[in-house]
Coordinates of C-alpha atoms in Angstrom, one line a residue:
M1 CA 22.7 95.0 149.6
D2 CA 24.6 95.5 153.1
S3 CA 22.7 97.8 155.2
E4 CA 25.6 99.2 157.0
K5 CA 27.6 99.9 153.6
L6 CA 24.4 101.6 152.3
K7 CA 24.2 103.8 155.4
S8 CA 27.8 104.8 155.2
S9 CA 27.4 105.5 151.4
S10 CA 24.5 107.6 152.0
R11 CA 26.2 109.7 154.8
R12 CA 29.2 110.3 152.3
W13 CA 26.8 111.3 149.4
M14 CA 24.8 113.6 151.7
N15 CA 28.1 115.4 152.8
A16 CA 29.0 115.9 149.3
A17 CA 25.6 117.3 148.5
L18 CA 25.6 119.8 151.3
A19 CA 29.0 120.7 150.5
A20 CA 27.9 121.4 146.9
F21 CA 25.0 123.2 148.1
V22 CA 26.8 125.7 150.3
E23 CA 29.0 126.8 147.2
G24 CA 25.9 128.3 145.6
E25 CA 24.1 128.2 142.6
D26 CA 26.9 127.1 140.3
S27 CA 27.2 123.7 142.2
Y28 CA 23.6 123.2 142.6
D29 CA 23.3 120.5 140.2
F30 CA 25.8 118.5 142.1
A31 CA 23.7 119.1 145.2
V32 CA 20.4 117.9 143.9
H33 CA 22.3 114.9 142.3
H34 CA 24.3 113.9 145.2
A35 CA 21.3 114.2 147.7
G36 CA 19.1 112.2 145.5
V37 CA 21.7 109.4 145.5
A38 CA 22.1 109.8 149.4
A39 CA 18.2 109.4 150.0
E40 CA 18.3 106.3 147.7
H41 CA 21.0 104.6 149.7
L42 CA 19.5 105.3 153.0
L43 CA 16.2 104.1 151.9
K44 CA 17.8 100.8 150.7
A45 CA 19.8 100.7 153.9
Y46 CA 16.6 100.6 155.9
L47 CA 15.0 98.1 153.5
A48 CA 18.2 95.9 153.6
G49 CA 18.1 95.9 157.3
H50 CA 15.1 94.0 157.2
H51 CA 16.2 91.7 154.2
P52 CA 18.3 92.3 151.3
A53 CA 15.6 91.0 149.1
L54 CA 13.7 94.1 149.9
V55 CA 16.2 96.1 147.8
V56 CA 16.3 93.9 144.6
D57 CA 14.3 94.1 141.3
G58 CA 11.8 91.3 142.0
N59 CA 11.7 90.4 138.3
H60 CA 15.3 89.8 138.0
F61 CA 15.8 86.2 139.5
D62 CA 19.7 86.2 139.7
S63 CA 19.4 89.3 141.9
L64 CA 16.9 87.4 144.1
L65 CA 19.3 84.5 144.5
H66 CA 22.0 86.8 145.8
A67 CA 19.5 88.6 148.1
T68 CA 18.6 85.0 149.5
G69 CA 22.1 83.8 149.9
L70 CA 21.9 81.5 146.9
G71 CA 24.4 83.8 145.1
S72 CA 26.6 80.7 144.0
H73 CA 23.9 79.7 141.6
A74 CA 23.5 83.4 139.8
A75 CA 25.6 85.5 137.6
P76 CA 28.1 87.7 139.3
L77 CA 26.9 90.2 142.0
T78 CA 28.0 93.2 139.9
K79 CA 25.3 92.3 137.5
A80 CA 22.5 92.4 140.3
K81 CA 19.7 94.8 139.8
T82 CA 18.4 96.7 142.6
I83 CA 15.3 99.2 142.7
G84 CA 15.5 103.0 142.2
L85 CA 14.6 105.9 144.3
G86 CA 10.9 105.9 143.4
E87 CA 10.3 102.3 144.3
A88 CA 12.7 102.4 147.5
Y89 CA 10.4 105.2 148.6
A90 CA 7.3 103.4 147.8
R91 CA 8.5 100.1 149.9
V92 CA 9.7 102.3 152.8
Q93 CA 6.7 104.4 152.8
K94 CA 4.6 101.2 152.9
L95 CA 6.5 100.1 156.1
L96 CA 6.8 103.6 158.0
G97 CA 3.4 104.9 156.9
S98 CA 2.8 108.3 158.1
K99 CA 6.2 108.6 159.6
I100 CA 7.3 109.5 156.0
V101 CA 6.0 112.9 155.7
V102 CA 6.9 113.5 152.1
D103 CA 4.3 112.3 149.6
R104 CA 4.9 110.9 146.3
K105 CA 4.0 114.1 144.5
A106 CA 6.6 116.0 146.4
L107 CA 9.1 113.5 145.5
D108 CA 8.8 113.9 141.7
P109 CA 10.8 117.1 141.5
L110 CA 13.8 115.3 143.3
L111 CA 13.5 112.5 140.9
D112 CA 13.3 114.7 137.9
A113 CA 16.1 116.8 139.2
R114 CA 18.6 113.8 139.9
N115 CA 17.7 112.1 136.6
G116 CA 18.0 115.5 134.6
V117 CA 21.6 116.0 135.9
T118 CA 22.7 112.6 135.5
H119 CA 21.2 112.1 131.9
S120 CA 21.2 115.4 130.3
A121 CA 23.0 118.0 132.6
I122 CA 19.7 119.7 132.9
H123 CA 18.1 121.1 136.1
D124 CA 16.1 124.1 137.5
P125 CA 18.5 126.0 139.9
T126 CA 15.7 128.0 141.1
Q127 CA 14.0 124.9 142.3
A128 CA 17.2 123.4 144.0
E129 CA 16.6 124.7 147.6
A130 CA 12.9 123.3 147.7
I131 CA 14.1 119.9 146.1
F132 CA 17.0 119.7 148.7
T133 CA 14.7 120.4 151.5
V134 CA 12.2 117.6 150.2
C135 CA 15.3 115.2 150.3
L136 CA 16.3 116.3 153.8
R137 CA 12.7 115.7 155.2
L138 CA 12.6 112.4 153.6
V139 CA 15.8 111.3 155.3
D140 CA 15.0 112.5 158.6
P141 CA 12.5 109.9 159.8
V142 CA 14.4 107.0 158.2
L143 CA 17.5 108.1 160.3
E144 CA 15.3 108.2 163.3
E145 CA 13.9 104.8 162.7
M146 CA 17.4 103.3 162.2
A147 CA 18.6 105.0 165.3
V148 CA 21.4 106.6 163.4
D149 CA 23.2 109.4 165.2
T150 CA 22.4 112.7 163.4
N151 CA 25.5 114.4 164.6
E152 CA 27.3 111.6 162.7
Y153 CA 25.5 111.6 159.6
W154 CA 25.3 115.4 159.0
G155 CA 28.4 116.3 160.4
P156 CA 29.3 119.9 160.2
Y157 CA 26.3 120.4 158.1
L158 CA 23.6 119.8 161.0
V159 CA 23.3 123.6 161.5
L160 CA 22.4 123.9 157.7
H161 CA 20.1 120.9 157.9
D162 CA 18.2 122.4 160.7
K163 CA 18.0 126.0 159.1
L164 CA 16.5 124.6 155.9
I165 CA 14.0 122.4 157.7
D166 CA 12.7 125.2 159.8
E167 CA 12.3 127.5 156.8
Q168 CA 10.4 124.9 155.0
V169 CA 8.1 124.2 158.2
K170 CA 7.5 128.1 158.4
A171 CA 6.5 128.2 154.8
E172 CA 4.2 125.4 155.0
R173 CA 2.4 126.7 158.3
V174 CA 1.8 130.2 156.3
L175 CA 0.3 128.3 153.2
L176 CA -1.8 126.0 155.7
E177 CA -3.1 129.0 157.6
G178 CA -4.1 130.9 154.2
K179 CA -6.2 127.5 153.5
L180 CA -7.7 127.6 157.0
V181 CA -8.7 131.2 156.6
K182 CA -10.0 130.8 153.2
A183 CA -12.1 127.9 154.5
R184 CA -13.5 129.9 157.4
A185 CA -14.7 132.6 155.1
I186 CA -16.3 130.3 152.7
F187 CA -18.2 128.5 155.5
K188 CA -19.4 131.8 156.9
Q189 CA -20.7 133.0 153.4
R190 CA -22.3 129.7 152.7
F191 CA -24.1 129.2 156.2
G192 CA -23.6 132.2 158.0
H193 CA -27.3 133.6 157.2
L194 CA -28.8 130.2 158.2
S195 CA -30.3 129.4 161.6
E196 CA -28.3 126.8 163.5
K197 CA -31.2 124.0 162.8
E198 CA -31.0 125.0 159.0
R199 CA -27.3 125.0 159.0
E200 CA -27.1 121.4 160.5
V201 CA -29.9 120.0 158.1
V202 CA -27.9 121.5 155.0
I203 CA -24.4 120.4 156.1
A204 CA -25.7 116.8 156.8
T205 CA -26.9 116.6 153.4
I206 CA -23.7 117.9 151.6
T207 CA -21.5 115.9 153.7
R208 CA -23.4 112.6 153.7
Q209 CA -21.6 111.4 150.5
G210 CA -17.8 110.8 150.2
S211 CA -15.2 113.0 148.4
D212 CA -15.8 111.7 145.0
L213 CA -12.3 111.6 144.2
M214 CA -12.1 108.0 143.6
M215 CA -9.3 107.4 146.0
E216 CA -8.4 104.1 147.5
R217 CA -9.7 104.6 151.0
E218 CA -11.9 107.2 152.8
E219 CA -12.6 107.6 156.4
D220 CA -14.9 110.3 157.9
Q221 CA -13.2 112.9 160.0
E222 CA -14.3 116.1 161.7
C223 CA -13.0 119.2 159.9
P224 CA -10.5 121.3 161.9
V225 CA -12.2 124.6 160.4
C226 CA -16.1 124.0 160.6
N227 CA -16.4 120.7 162.7
S228 CA -18.4 119.5 159.9
P229 CA -17.7 115.8 158.6
G230 CA -15.0 115.8 156.4
W231 CA -13.0 112.9 154.6
L232 CA -9.3 111.7 155.3
I233 CA -8.1 110.0 152.1
G234 CA -5.2 107.6 152.1
D235 CA -3.4 104.5 151.0
T236 CA -4.1 101.1 152.8
S237 CA -1.6 98.5 153.9
W238 CA -1.8 95.3 155.9
G239 CA 0.6 93.4 158.3
E240 CA 0.5 90.4 160.5
N241 CA 1.4 90.2 164.2
D242 CA 1.1 86.9 166.2
G243 CA -1.2 85.5 163.6
H244 CA -3.5 88.5 163.8
V245 CA -3.9 90.3 160.6
F246 CA -4.5 94.0 160.7
W247 CA -5.0 96.8 158.4
I248 CA -4.0 100.6 158.3
M249 CA -4.8 103.7 156.5
T250 CA -2.0 106.2 156.0
P251 CA -3.6 109.7 155.1
Y252 CA -2.3 111.9 152.3
Y253 CA -5.4 114.1 151.8
F254 CA -8.2 115.7 153.6
V255 CA -11.4 117.3 152.2
C256 CA -14.5 119.1 153.7
N257 CA -17.5 119.5 151.4
A258 CA -18.9 121.9 153.7
C259 CA -16.1 124.7 153.9
G260 CA -14.2 123.6 150.8
L261 CA -10.9 122.8 152.8
E262 CA -8.5 120.8 151.0
V263 CA -5.0 119.7 152.6
E264 CA -2.4 117.7 151.1
R265 CA -0.1 115.3 152.9
E266 CA 3.0 117.6 153.4
L267 CA 0.3 120.2 155.2
L268 CA -1.5 117.5 157.2
V269 CA 1.5 117.1 159.5
H270 CA 0.8 120.5 160.9
L271 CA -2.7 119.5 161.7
G272 CA -1.9 116.7 164.3
D273 CA -4.4 113.7 164.4
L274 CA -5.3 114.1 160.8
A275 CA -1.6 113.0 159.7
E276 CA -1.7 109.8 161.9
D277 CA -2.4 106.2 160.6
I278 CA -5.7 104.8 161.3
D279 CA -6.4 101.3 162.5
L280 CA -9.0 99.6 160.0
E281 CA -11.4 96.7 160.9
P282 CA -10.7 94.3 158.2
A283 CA -14.3 92.6 158.5
D284 CA -15.6 96.2 157.7
Y285 CA -13.8 96.5 154.4
W286 CA -12.8 92.8 153.1
E287 CA -14.2 89.5 153.2
P288 CA -11.9 87.4 155.4
D289 CA -9.3 85.5 153.4
E290 CA -9.1 81.9 154.8
D291 CA -5.8 81.1 152.9
L292 CA -4.3 84.3 154.7
H293 CA -5.5 83.5 158.1
R294 CA -4.1 80.0 157.7
G295 CA -0.7 81.2 157.0
R296 CA -0.8 80.6 153.2

């Protein structure tokens, strides 16, 4: 539960993961496993830096006792239960919002690979590089938030880290450009034969409703392809600053009913403002909670 120890452990596991990765396919199982452990320890280091209770299993009272300085009333610390990588990701994402560019869906292959290697010695070596790169992209913003020296953390593997990230970014931009080209073609096919006035009426009709995806929160945003009203979908979270309660939405999906553009979170980061957290006005969405404003 010590932030510095977890950070140091993360660095050691990541260096071991990178050392295994450069050995080639025969060592990819070690690479994905060690990278998953490194990511988990760094996420926990960030959480523990705020408070040790943030890394323990909330249903295990003895662990909470240790985390809150009451360990003398609990079973030995070696029996403490902490959260896993998936829950650590969820908690950090709640705190850092859009700074975490890896979405939950993209994290699943890393979880599956690490668990597969750990429990049954099974993993798909053809997916190792993509999984490894997801892990690096998950770690980077946390290192920045914790003001960790990247030269110290990555050590002699910093150049390899940069190369893998650059290749992934290039691949994402190619994929995004394909989506944009397709959306432009669809928009032209649907509305190119209409007059400007007719087009405005039709688009206003088909974009009036939300996305119908039944997601948590939707905010209207201009489509980067056709400038029609589109829908930015995301998770909401709240915080409190000097007694003032605020809500934000962290986007993870964009859809436009006019041109058919759909962009997932990992590609949203290449569309600038569409990836940024959005400040919400609580009164517009929720009735005021008197207990909350009284500080509970």
